[in-house]
Short mmCIF file of C-alpha atoms in Angstrom, two decimals:
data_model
loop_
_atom_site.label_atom_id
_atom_site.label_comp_id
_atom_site.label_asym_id
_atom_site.label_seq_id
_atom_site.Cartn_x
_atom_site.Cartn_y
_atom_site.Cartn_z
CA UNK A 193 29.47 0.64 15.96
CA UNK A 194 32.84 -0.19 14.24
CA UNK A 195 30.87 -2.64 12.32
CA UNK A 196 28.25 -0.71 11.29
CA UNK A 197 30.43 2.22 9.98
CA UNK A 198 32.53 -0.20 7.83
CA UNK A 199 29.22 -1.61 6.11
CA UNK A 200 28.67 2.20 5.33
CA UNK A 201 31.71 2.60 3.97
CA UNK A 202 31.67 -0.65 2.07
CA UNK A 203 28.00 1.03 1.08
CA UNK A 204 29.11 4.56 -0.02
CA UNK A 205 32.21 2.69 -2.00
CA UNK A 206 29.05 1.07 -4.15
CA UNK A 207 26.89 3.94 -4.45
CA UNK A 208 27.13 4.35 -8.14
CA UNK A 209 28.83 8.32 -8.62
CA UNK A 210 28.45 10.69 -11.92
CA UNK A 211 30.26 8.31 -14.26
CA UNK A 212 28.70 5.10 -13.10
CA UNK A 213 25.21 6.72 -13.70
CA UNK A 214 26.58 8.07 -17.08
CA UNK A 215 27.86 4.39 -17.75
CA UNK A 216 24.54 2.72 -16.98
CA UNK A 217 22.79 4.98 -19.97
CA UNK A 218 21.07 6.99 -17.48
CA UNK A 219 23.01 10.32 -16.50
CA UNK A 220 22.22 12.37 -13.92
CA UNK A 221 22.27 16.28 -14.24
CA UNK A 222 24.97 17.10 -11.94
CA UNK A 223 28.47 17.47 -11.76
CA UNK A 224 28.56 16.27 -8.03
CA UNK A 225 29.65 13.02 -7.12
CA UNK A 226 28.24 12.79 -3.84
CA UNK A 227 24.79 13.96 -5.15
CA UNK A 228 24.86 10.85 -7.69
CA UNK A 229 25.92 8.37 -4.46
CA UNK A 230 22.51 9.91 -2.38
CA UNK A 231 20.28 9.61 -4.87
CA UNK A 232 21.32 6.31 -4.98
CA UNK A 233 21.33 5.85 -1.82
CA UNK A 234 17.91 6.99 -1.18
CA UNK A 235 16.86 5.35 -4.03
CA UNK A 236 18.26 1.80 -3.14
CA UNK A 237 16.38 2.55 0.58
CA UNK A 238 13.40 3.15 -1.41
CA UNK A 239 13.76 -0.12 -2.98
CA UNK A 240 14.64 -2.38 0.12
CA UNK A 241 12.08 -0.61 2.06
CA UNK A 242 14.90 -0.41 4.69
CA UNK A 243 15.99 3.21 6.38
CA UNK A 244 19.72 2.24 6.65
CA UNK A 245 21.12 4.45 9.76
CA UNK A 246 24.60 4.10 9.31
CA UNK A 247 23.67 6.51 6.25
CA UNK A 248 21.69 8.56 8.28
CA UNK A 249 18.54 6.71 6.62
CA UNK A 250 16.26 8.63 3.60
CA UNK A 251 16.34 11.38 5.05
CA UNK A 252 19.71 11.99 5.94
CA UNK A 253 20.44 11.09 2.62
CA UNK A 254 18.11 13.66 0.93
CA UNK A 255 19.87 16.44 2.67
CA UNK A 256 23.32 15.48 1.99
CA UNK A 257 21.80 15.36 -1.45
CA UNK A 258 20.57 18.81 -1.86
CA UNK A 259 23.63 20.17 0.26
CA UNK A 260 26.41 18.63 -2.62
CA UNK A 261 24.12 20.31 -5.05
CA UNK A 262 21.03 22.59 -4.60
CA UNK A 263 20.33 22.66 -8.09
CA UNK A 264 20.28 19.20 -9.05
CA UNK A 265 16.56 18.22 -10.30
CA UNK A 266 16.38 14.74 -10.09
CA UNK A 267 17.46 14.83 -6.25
CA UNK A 268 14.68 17.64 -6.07
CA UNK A 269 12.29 14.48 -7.94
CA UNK A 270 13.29 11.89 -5.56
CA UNK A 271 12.25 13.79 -2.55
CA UNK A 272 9.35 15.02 -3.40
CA UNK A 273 8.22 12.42 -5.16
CA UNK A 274 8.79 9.81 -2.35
CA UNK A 275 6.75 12.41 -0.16
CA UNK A 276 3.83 12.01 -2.64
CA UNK A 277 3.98 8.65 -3.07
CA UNK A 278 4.16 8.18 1.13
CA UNK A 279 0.08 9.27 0.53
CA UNK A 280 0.28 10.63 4.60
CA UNK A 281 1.24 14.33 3.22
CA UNK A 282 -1.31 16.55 -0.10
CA UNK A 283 -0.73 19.53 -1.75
CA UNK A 284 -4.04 21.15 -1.72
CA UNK A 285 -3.36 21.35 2.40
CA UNK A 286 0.47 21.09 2.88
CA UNK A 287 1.94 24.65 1.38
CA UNK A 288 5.31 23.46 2.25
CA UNK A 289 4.65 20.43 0.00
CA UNK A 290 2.92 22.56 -2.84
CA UNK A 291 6.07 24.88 -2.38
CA UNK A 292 8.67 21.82 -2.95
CA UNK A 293 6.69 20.52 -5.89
CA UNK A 294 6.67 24.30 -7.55
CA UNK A 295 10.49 24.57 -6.90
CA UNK A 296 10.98 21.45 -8.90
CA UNK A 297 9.23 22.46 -12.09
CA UNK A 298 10.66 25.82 -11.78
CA UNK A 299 14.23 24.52 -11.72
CA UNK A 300 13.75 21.65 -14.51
CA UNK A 301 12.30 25.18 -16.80
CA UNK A 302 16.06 26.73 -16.07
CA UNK A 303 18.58 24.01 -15.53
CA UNK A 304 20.12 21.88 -18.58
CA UNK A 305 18.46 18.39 -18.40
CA UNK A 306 17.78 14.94 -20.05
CA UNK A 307 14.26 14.10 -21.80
CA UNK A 308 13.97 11.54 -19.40
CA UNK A 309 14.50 13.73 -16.03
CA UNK A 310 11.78 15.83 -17.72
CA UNK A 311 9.43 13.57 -17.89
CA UNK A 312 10.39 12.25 -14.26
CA UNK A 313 9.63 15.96 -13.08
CA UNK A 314 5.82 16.16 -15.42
CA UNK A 315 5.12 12.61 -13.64
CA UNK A 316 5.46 14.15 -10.36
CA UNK A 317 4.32 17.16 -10.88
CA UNK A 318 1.04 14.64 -12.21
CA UNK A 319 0.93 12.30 -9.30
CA UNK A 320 1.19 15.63 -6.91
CA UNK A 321 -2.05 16.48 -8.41
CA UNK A 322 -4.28 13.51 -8.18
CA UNK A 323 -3.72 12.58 -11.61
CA UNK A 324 -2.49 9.22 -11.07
CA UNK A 325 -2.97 7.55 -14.83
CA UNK A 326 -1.39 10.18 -16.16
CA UNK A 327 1.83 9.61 -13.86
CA UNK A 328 1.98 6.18 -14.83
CA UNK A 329 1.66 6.73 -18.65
CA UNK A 330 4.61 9.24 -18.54
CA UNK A 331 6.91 6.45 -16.08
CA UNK A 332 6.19 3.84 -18.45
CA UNK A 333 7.33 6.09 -21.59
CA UNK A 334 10.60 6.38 -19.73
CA UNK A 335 10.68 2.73 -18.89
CA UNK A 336 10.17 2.22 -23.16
CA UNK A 337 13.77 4.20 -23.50
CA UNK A 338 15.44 3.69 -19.87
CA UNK A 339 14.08 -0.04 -18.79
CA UNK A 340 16.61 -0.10 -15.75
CA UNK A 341 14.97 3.20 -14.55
CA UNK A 342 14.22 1.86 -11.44
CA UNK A 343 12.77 5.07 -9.84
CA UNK A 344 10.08 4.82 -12.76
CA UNK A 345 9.51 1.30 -11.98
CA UNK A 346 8.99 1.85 -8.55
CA UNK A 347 6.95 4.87 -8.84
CA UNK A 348 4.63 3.57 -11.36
CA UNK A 349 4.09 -0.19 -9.48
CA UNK A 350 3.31 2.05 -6.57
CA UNK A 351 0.87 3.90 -8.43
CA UNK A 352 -0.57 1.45 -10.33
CA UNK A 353 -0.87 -0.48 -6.54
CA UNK A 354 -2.57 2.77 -5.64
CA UNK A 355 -5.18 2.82 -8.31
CA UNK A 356 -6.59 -0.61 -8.49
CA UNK A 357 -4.87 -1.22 -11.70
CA UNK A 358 -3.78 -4.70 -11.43
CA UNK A 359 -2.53 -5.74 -14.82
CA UNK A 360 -0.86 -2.91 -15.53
CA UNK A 361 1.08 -3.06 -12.41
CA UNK A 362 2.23 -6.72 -13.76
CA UNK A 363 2.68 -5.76 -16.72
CA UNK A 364 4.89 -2.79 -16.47
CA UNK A 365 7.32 -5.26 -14.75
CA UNK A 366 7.45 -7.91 -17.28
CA UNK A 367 8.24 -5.55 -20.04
CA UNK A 368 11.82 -4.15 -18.90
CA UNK A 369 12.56 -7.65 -16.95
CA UNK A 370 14.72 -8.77 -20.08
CA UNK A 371 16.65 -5.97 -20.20
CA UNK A 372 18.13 -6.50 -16.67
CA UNK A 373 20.83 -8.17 -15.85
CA UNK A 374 22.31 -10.20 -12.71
CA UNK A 375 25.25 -7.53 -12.27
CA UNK A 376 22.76 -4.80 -12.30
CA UNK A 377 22.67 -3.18 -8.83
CA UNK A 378 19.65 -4.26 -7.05
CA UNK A 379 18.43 -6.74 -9.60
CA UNK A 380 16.88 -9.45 -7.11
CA UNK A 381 14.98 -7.19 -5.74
CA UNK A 382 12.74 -6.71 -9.44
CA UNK A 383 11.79 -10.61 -8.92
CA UNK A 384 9.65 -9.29 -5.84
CA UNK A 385 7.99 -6.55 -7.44
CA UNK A 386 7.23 -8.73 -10.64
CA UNK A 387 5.67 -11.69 -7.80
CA UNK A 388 3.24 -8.81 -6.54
CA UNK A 389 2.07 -8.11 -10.22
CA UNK A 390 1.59 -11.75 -10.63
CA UNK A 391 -0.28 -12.08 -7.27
CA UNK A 392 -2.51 -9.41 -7.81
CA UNK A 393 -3.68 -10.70 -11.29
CA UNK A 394 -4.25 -14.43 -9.36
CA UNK A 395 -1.57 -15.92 -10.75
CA UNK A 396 -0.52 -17.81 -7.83
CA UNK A 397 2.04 -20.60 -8.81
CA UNK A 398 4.07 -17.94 -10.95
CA UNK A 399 4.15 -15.67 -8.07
CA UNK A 400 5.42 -17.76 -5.14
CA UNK A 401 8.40 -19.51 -7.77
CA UNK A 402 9.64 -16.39 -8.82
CA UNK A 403 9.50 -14.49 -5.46
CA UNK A 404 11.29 -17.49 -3.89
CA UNK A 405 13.98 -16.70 -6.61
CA UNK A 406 14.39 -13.61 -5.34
CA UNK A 407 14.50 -14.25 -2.24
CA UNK A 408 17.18 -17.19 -2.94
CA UNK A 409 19.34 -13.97 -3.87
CA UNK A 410 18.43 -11.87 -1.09
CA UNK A 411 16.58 -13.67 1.60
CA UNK A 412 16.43 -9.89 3.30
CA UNK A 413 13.95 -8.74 0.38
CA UNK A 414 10.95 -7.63 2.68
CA UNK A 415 8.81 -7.27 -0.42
CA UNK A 416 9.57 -10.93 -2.04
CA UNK A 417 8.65 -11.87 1.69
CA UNK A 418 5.47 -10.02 1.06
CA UNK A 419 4.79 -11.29 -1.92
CA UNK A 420 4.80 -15.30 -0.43
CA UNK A 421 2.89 -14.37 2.65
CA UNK A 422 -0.16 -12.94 0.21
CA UNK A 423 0.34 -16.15 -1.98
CA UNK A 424 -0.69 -18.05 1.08
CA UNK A 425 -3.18 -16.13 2.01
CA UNK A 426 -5.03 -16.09 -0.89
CA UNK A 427 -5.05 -19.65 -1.35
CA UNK A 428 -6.27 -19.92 2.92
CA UNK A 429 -2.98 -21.86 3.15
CA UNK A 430 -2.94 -20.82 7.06
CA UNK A 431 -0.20 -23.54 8.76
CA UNK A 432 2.21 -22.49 5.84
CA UNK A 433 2.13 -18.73 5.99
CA UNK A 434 2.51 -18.70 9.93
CA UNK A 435 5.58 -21.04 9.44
CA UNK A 436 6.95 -19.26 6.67
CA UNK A 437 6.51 -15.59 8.81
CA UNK A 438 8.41 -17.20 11.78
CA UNK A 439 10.95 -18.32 9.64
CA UNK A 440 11.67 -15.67 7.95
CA UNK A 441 11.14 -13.16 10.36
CA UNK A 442 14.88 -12.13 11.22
CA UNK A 443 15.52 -11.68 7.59
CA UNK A 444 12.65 -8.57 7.24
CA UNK A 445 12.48 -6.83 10.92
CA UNK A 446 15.26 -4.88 10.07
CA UNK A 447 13.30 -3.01 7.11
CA UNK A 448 11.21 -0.86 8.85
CA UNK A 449 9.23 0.39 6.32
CA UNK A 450 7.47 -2.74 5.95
CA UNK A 451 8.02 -4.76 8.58
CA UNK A 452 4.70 -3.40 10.34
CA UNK A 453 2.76 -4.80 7.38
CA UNK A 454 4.36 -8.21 6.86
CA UNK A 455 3.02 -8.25 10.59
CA UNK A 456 -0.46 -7.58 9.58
CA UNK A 457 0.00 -9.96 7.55
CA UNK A 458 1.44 -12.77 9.70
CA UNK A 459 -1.82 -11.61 11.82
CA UNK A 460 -4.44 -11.75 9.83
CA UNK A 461 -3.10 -16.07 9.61
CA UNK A 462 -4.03 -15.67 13.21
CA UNK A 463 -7.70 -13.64 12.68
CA UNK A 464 -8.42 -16.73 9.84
CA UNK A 465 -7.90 -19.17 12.57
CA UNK A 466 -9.95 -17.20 14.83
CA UNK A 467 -6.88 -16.99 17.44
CA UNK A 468 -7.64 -13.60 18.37
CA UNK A 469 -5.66 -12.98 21.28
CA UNK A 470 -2.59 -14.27 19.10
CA UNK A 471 -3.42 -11.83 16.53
CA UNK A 472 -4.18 -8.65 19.40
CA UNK A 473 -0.73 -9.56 20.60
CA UNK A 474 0.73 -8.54 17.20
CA UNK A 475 -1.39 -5.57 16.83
CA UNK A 476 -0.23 -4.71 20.58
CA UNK A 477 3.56 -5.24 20.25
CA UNK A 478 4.16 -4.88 16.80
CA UNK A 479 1.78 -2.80 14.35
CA UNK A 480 0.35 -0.50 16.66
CA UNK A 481 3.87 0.54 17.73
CA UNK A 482 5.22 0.78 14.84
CA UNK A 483 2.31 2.54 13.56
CA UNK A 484 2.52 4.92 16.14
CA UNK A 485 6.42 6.16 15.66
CA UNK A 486 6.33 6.15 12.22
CA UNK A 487 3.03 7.30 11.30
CA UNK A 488 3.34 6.24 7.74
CA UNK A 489 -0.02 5.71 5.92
CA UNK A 490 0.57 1.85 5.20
CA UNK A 491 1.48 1.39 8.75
CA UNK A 492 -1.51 3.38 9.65
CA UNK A 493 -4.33 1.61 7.83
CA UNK A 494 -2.92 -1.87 8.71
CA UNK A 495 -3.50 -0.81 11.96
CA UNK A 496 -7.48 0.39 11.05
CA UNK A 497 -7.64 -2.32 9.09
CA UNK A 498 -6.62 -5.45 11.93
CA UNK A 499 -9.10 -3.77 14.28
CA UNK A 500 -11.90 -3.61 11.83
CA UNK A 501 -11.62 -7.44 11.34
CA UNK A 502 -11.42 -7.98 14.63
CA UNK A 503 -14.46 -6.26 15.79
CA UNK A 504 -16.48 -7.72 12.41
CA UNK A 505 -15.61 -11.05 14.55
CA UNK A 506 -17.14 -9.99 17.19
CA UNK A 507 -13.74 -9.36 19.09
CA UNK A 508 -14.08 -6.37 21.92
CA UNK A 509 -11.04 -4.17 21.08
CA UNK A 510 -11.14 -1.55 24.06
CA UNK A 511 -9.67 1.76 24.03
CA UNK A 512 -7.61 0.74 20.81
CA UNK A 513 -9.62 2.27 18.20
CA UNK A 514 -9.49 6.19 20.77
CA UNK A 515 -4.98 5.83 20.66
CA UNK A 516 -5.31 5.33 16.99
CA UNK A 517 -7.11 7.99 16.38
CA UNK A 518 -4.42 10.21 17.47
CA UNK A 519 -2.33 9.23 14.24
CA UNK A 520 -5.67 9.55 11.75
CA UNK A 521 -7.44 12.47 12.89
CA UNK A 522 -4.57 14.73 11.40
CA UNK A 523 -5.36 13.06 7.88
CA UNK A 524 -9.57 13.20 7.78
CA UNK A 525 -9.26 15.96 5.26
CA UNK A 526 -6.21 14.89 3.35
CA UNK A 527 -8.33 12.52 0.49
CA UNK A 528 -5.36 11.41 -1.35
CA UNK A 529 -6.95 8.22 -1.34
CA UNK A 530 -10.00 6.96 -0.98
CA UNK A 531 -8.39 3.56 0.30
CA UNK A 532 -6.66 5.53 3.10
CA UNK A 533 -10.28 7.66 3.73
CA UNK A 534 -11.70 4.41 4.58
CA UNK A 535 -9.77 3.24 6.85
CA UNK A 536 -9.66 7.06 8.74
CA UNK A 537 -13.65 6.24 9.31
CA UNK A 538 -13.50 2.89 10.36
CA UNK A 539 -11.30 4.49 12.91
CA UNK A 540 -13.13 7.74 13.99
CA UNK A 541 -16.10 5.28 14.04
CA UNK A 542 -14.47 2.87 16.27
CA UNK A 543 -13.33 5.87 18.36
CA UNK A 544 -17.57 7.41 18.51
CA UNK A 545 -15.97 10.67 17.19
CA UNK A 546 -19.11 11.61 15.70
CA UNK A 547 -17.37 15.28 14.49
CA UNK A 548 -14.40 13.59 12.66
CA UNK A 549 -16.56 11.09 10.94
CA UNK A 550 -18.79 13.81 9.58
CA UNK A 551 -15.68 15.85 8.85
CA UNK A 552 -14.54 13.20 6.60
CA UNK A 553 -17.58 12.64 4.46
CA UNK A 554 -17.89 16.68 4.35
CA UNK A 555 -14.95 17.72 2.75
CA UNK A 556 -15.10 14.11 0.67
CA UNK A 557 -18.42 14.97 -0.57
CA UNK A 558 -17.22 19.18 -1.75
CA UNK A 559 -14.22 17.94 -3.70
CA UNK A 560 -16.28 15.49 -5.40
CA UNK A 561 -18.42 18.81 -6.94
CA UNK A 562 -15.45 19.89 -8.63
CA UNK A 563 -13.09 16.94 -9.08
CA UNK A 564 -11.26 17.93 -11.93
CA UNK A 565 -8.56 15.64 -13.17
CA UNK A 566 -7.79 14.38 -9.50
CA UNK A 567 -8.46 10.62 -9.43
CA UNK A 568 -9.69 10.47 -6.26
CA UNK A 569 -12.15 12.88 -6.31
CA UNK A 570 -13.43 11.65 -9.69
CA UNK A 571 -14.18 8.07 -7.96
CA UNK A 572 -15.86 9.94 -4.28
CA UNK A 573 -19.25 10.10 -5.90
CA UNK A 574 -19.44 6.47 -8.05
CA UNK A 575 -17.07 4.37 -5.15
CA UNK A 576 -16.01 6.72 -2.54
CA UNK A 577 -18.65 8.17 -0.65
CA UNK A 578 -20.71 4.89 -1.13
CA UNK A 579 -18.07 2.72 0.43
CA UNK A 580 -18.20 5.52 3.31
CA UNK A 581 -21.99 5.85 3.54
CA UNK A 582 -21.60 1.73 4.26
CA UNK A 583 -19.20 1.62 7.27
CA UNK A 584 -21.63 4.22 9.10
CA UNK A 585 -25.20 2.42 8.37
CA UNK A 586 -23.13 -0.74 9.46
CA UNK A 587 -22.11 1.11 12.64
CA UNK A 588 -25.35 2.45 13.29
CA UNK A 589 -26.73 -1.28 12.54
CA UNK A 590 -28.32 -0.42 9.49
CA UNK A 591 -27.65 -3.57 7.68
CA UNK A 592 -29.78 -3.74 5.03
CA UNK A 593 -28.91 -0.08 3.68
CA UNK A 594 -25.19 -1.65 3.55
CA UNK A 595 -26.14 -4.16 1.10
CA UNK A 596 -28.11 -1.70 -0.75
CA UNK A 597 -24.74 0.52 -0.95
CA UNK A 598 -22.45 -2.22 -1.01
CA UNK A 599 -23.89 -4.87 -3.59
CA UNK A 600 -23.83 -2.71 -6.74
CA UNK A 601 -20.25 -1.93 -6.70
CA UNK A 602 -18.81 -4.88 -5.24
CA UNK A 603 -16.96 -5.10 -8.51
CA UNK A 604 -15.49 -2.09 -8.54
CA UNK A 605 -13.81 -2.37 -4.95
CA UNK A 606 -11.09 -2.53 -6.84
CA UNK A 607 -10.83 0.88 -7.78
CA UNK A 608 -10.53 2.25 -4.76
CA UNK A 609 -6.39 0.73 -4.51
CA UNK A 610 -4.67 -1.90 -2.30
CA UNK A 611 -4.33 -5.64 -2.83
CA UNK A 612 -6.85 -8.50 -2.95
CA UNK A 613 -6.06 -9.27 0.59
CA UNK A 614 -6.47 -5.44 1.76
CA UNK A 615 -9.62 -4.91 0.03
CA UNK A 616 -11.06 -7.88 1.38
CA UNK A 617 -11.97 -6.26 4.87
CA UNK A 618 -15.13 -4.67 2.58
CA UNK A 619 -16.07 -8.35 1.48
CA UNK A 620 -16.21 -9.38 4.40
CA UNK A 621 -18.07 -6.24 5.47
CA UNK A 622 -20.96 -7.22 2.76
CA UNK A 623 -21.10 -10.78 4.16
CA UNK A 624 -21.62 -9.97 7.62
CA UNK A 625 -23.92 -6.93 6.39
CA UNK A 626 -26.41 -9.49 4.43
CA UNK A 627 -26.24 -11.83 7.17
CA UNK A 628 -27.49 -9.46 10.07
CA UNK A 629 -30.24 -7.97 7.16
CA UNK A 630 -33.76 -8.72 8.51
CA UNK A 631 -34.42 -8.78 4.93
CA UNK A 632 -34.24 -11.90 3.74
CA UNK A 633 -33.25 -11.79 0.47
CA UNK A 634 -30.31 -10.25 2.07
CA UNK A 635 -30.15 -13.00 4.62
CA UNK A 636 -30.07 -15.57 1.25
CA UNK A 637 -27.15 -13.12 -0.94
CA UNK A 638 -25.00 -13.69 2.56
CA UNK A 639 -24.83 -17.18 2.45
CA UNK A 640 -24.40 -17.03 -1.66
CA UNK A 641 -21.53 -14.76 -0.97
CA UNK A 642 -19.88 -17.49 1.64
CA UNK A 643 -20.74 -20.26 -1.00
CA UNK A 644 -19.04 -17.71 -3.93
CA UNK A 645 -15.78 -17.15 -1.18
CA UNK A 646 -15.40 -20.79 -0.92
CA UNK A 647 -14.81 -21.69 -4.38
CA UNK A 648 -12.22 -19.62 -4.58
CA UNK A 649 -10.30 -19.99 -1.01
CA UNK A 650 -11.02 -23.35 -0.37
CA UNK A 651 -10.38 -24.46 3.11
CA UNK A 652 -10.87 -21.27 4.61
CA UNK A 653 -10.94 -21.63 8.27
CA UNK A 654 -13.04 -18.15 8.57
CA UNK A 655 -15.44 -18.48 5.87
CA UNK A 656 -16.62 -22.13 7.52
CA UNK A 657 -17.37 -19.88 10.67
CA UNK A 658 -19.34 -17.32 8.88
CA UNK A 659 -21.28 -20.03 7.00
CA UNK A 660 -21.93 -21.61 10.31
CA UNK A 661 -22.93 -18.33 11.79
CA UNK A 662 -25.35 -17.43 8.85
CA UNK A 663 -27.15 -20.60 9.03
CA UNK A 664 -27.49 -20.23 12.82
CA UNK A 665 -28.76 -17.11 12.80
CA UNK A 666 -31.19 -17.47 9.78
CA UNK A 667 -32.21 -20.51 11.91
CA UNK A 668 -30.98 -23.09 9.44
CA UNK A 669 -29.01 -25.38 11.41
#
């Protein structure tokens, strides 16, 4: 305890206050020093993806915040807007959400503020209604003026991360790189964010050297950990990302907000080997735990998303799929994202909850009438309620109606948000779709697919199974 109250003090001695803010050519609103320290606080929590207790973690930070001042806008920004970007929480349902939001706009309209904490409260006030390109294009026109606005970089990577847009999530890092320095607070932790970009636009090499750089600066950086386990994954590189997981392991437990998904990750080494017991016992001691105190939405579909591969393997996952379904069930008719909708079904599926399933594709289906400028809704009809349509003929055993769904948009996966390595549960979906099609053109695609999947990830310990397994069951052996 003694030691953990002298790292917050060492902490709150850091925190940058009014002038430091002022100093760094972005001033914050407020007279009160101890607002300045919490939304720094919150904000470097945000970063490290760490709730650090002996600040009373985010949220204790958020209310010391709006108790030093009640009228301070950007502390209103922060908190809402790391509510919206959490994805587990929408406005059209949540009142109390809708109500913060409101509050915020109201209050920038009356108090005295910068251009740029206006445009921080439009970009919220966009993302809080679905209009997610609009969010970005108003971060990165504060990033042109402010580049060591890190709340705009990290809102707009998110949200770029959220939208499928790949490049631009690169690329919105590599512009304001330059203009940080090595004194700047938190500037390791930019090297991870910039490795994801790079990752996620198959640059490979790039990625791994410069999130090893970061991590040489701060081998606690969950998210330059990340950013190295996806590099081997990607590349089927299974021996080095289970070593590199285990030895890095003590240096990213701590920061809970991701530690459930560098898990996944570390499992889904184990589901490429086809060690499935190995990978359950993760899922059993580690994400589903996790998953189930925290109930955040990446926790949450990590889970869905580690039984799904397990069962397309043919492993029997029991009652799993039923104590999930405790933590999605709340969120069938959030559709902030279709990524997250997905992942709901495969879950209500898994669980036979016929009602919630149907539920689901319902409400899905009415917003898409009237979409408006929400993102989401715009993509239900074209990607959405397709990728949907698939997981239930594919439960039902309707194979070849999931390649009819499934092959035309393949390409455009993409759009639905996540990584490579996320999305690639509805690849995999397609492959084992065509192979079990009585059709056999379908029966032919599938083992095209496998042939496609191994020029790319050579070596892959889980595509030579399904290869083996196609030609089996098309009796080609």
């Amino acid at each position: 305890p003694q030691q953990r109250s002298s790292s917050a003090d060492m902490l709150s001695v850091s925190l940058r206050d009014c002038e430091a803010w002022q100093s760094e050519g972005l001033p914050l609103s407020t007279a009160s020093n101890e607002a300045c320290k919490m939304y720094d606080a919150t904000l470097t929590q945000y970063v490290t993806w760490r709730n650090d207790t002996s600040l009373g973690g985010i949220e204790g930070c958020i209310s010391k915040l709006q108790a030093a001042d009640p009228n301070f806008v950007m502390g209103h920004v922060i908190a809402s807007g790391l509510e919206l970007i959490g994805t587990g929480r929408s406005v059209l349902l949540d009142d109390q959400l809708a109500s913060a939001v409101r509050k915020t706009v109201e209050l920038s309209k009356t108090q005295s503020i910068t251009e740029r904490e206006r445009l921080h409260v439009s970009a919220m006030e966009m993302f809080s209604k679905g209009c997610f390109p609009k969010a970005c294009v108003l971060w990165d026109e504060i990033l042109l003026d402010h580049p060591t606005d890190l709340l705009a970089l990290k809102f707009a990577h998110d949200t770029y991360f959220y939208i499928g847009h790949q490049t631009e999530m690169r690329d919105s890092v590599a512009r304001v790189l330059p203009h940080w320095k090595p004194h700047m607070p938190l500037y390791s932790y930019l090297k991870g964010i910039y490795s994801f970009g790079l990752l996620e636009t198959k640059l490979y090499d790039q990625a791994e050297k410069i999130a090893k750089e970061g991590l040489a600066l701060t081998p606690g950086d969950a998210w330059a950990v990340h950013a190295v386990s996806h590099v081997h994954e990607m590349r089927a590189e299974v021996e080095k990302g289970l070593k590199f997981m285990e030895q890095t392991e003590n240096n990213w437990k701590k920061c809970d907000m991701l530690a459930c998904h560098n898990y996944w990750h570390w499992a889904l080494n184990f589901i490429e080997k086809g060690e499935y017991e190995a990978a359950l016992g993760i899922y059993d001691s580690q994400i589903s735990k996790r998953c189930f105190s925290s109930e955040a939405m990446l926790d949450t579909v990590d889970a869905c998303s580690m039984l799904y591969r397990l069962e397309l393997e043919g492993v029997k996952v029991g009652d799993r799929w039923k104590e999930l379904q405790k933590v999605t069930k709340p969120h069938r008719e959030d559709h902030v994202l279709l990524f997250n909708d997905l992942h709901f079904l495969m879950t209500s599926l898994g669980a036979k909850d016929e009602e919630t399933s149907r539920r689901l594709l319902e409400t899905l289906w009415e917003l898409a009438q009237a979409p408006g400028e929400n993102h989401t809704h715009q993509l239900a009809t074209s990607i959405g309620l397709p990728m949907c349509e698939a997981l239930i003929e594919f439960d039902k055993g309707n194979y070849s109606r999931v390649v009819e769904l499934l092959l035309p948009i393949r390409y455009h996966f993409t759009d639905i948000g996540g990584s490579d390595a996320q999305r690639d549960v509805f690849c995999q979906l397609l492959i084992h779709a065509a192979m079990k099609s009585q059709n056999k053109r379908h029966q032919k695609l599938a083992r095209s697919l496998l042939v496609e999947r191994d020029a790319f990830r050579p070596s892959s310990p889980l595509t030579d199974r399904l290869v083996q397994r196609a030609l089996a069951l098309h009796n080609l052996d």
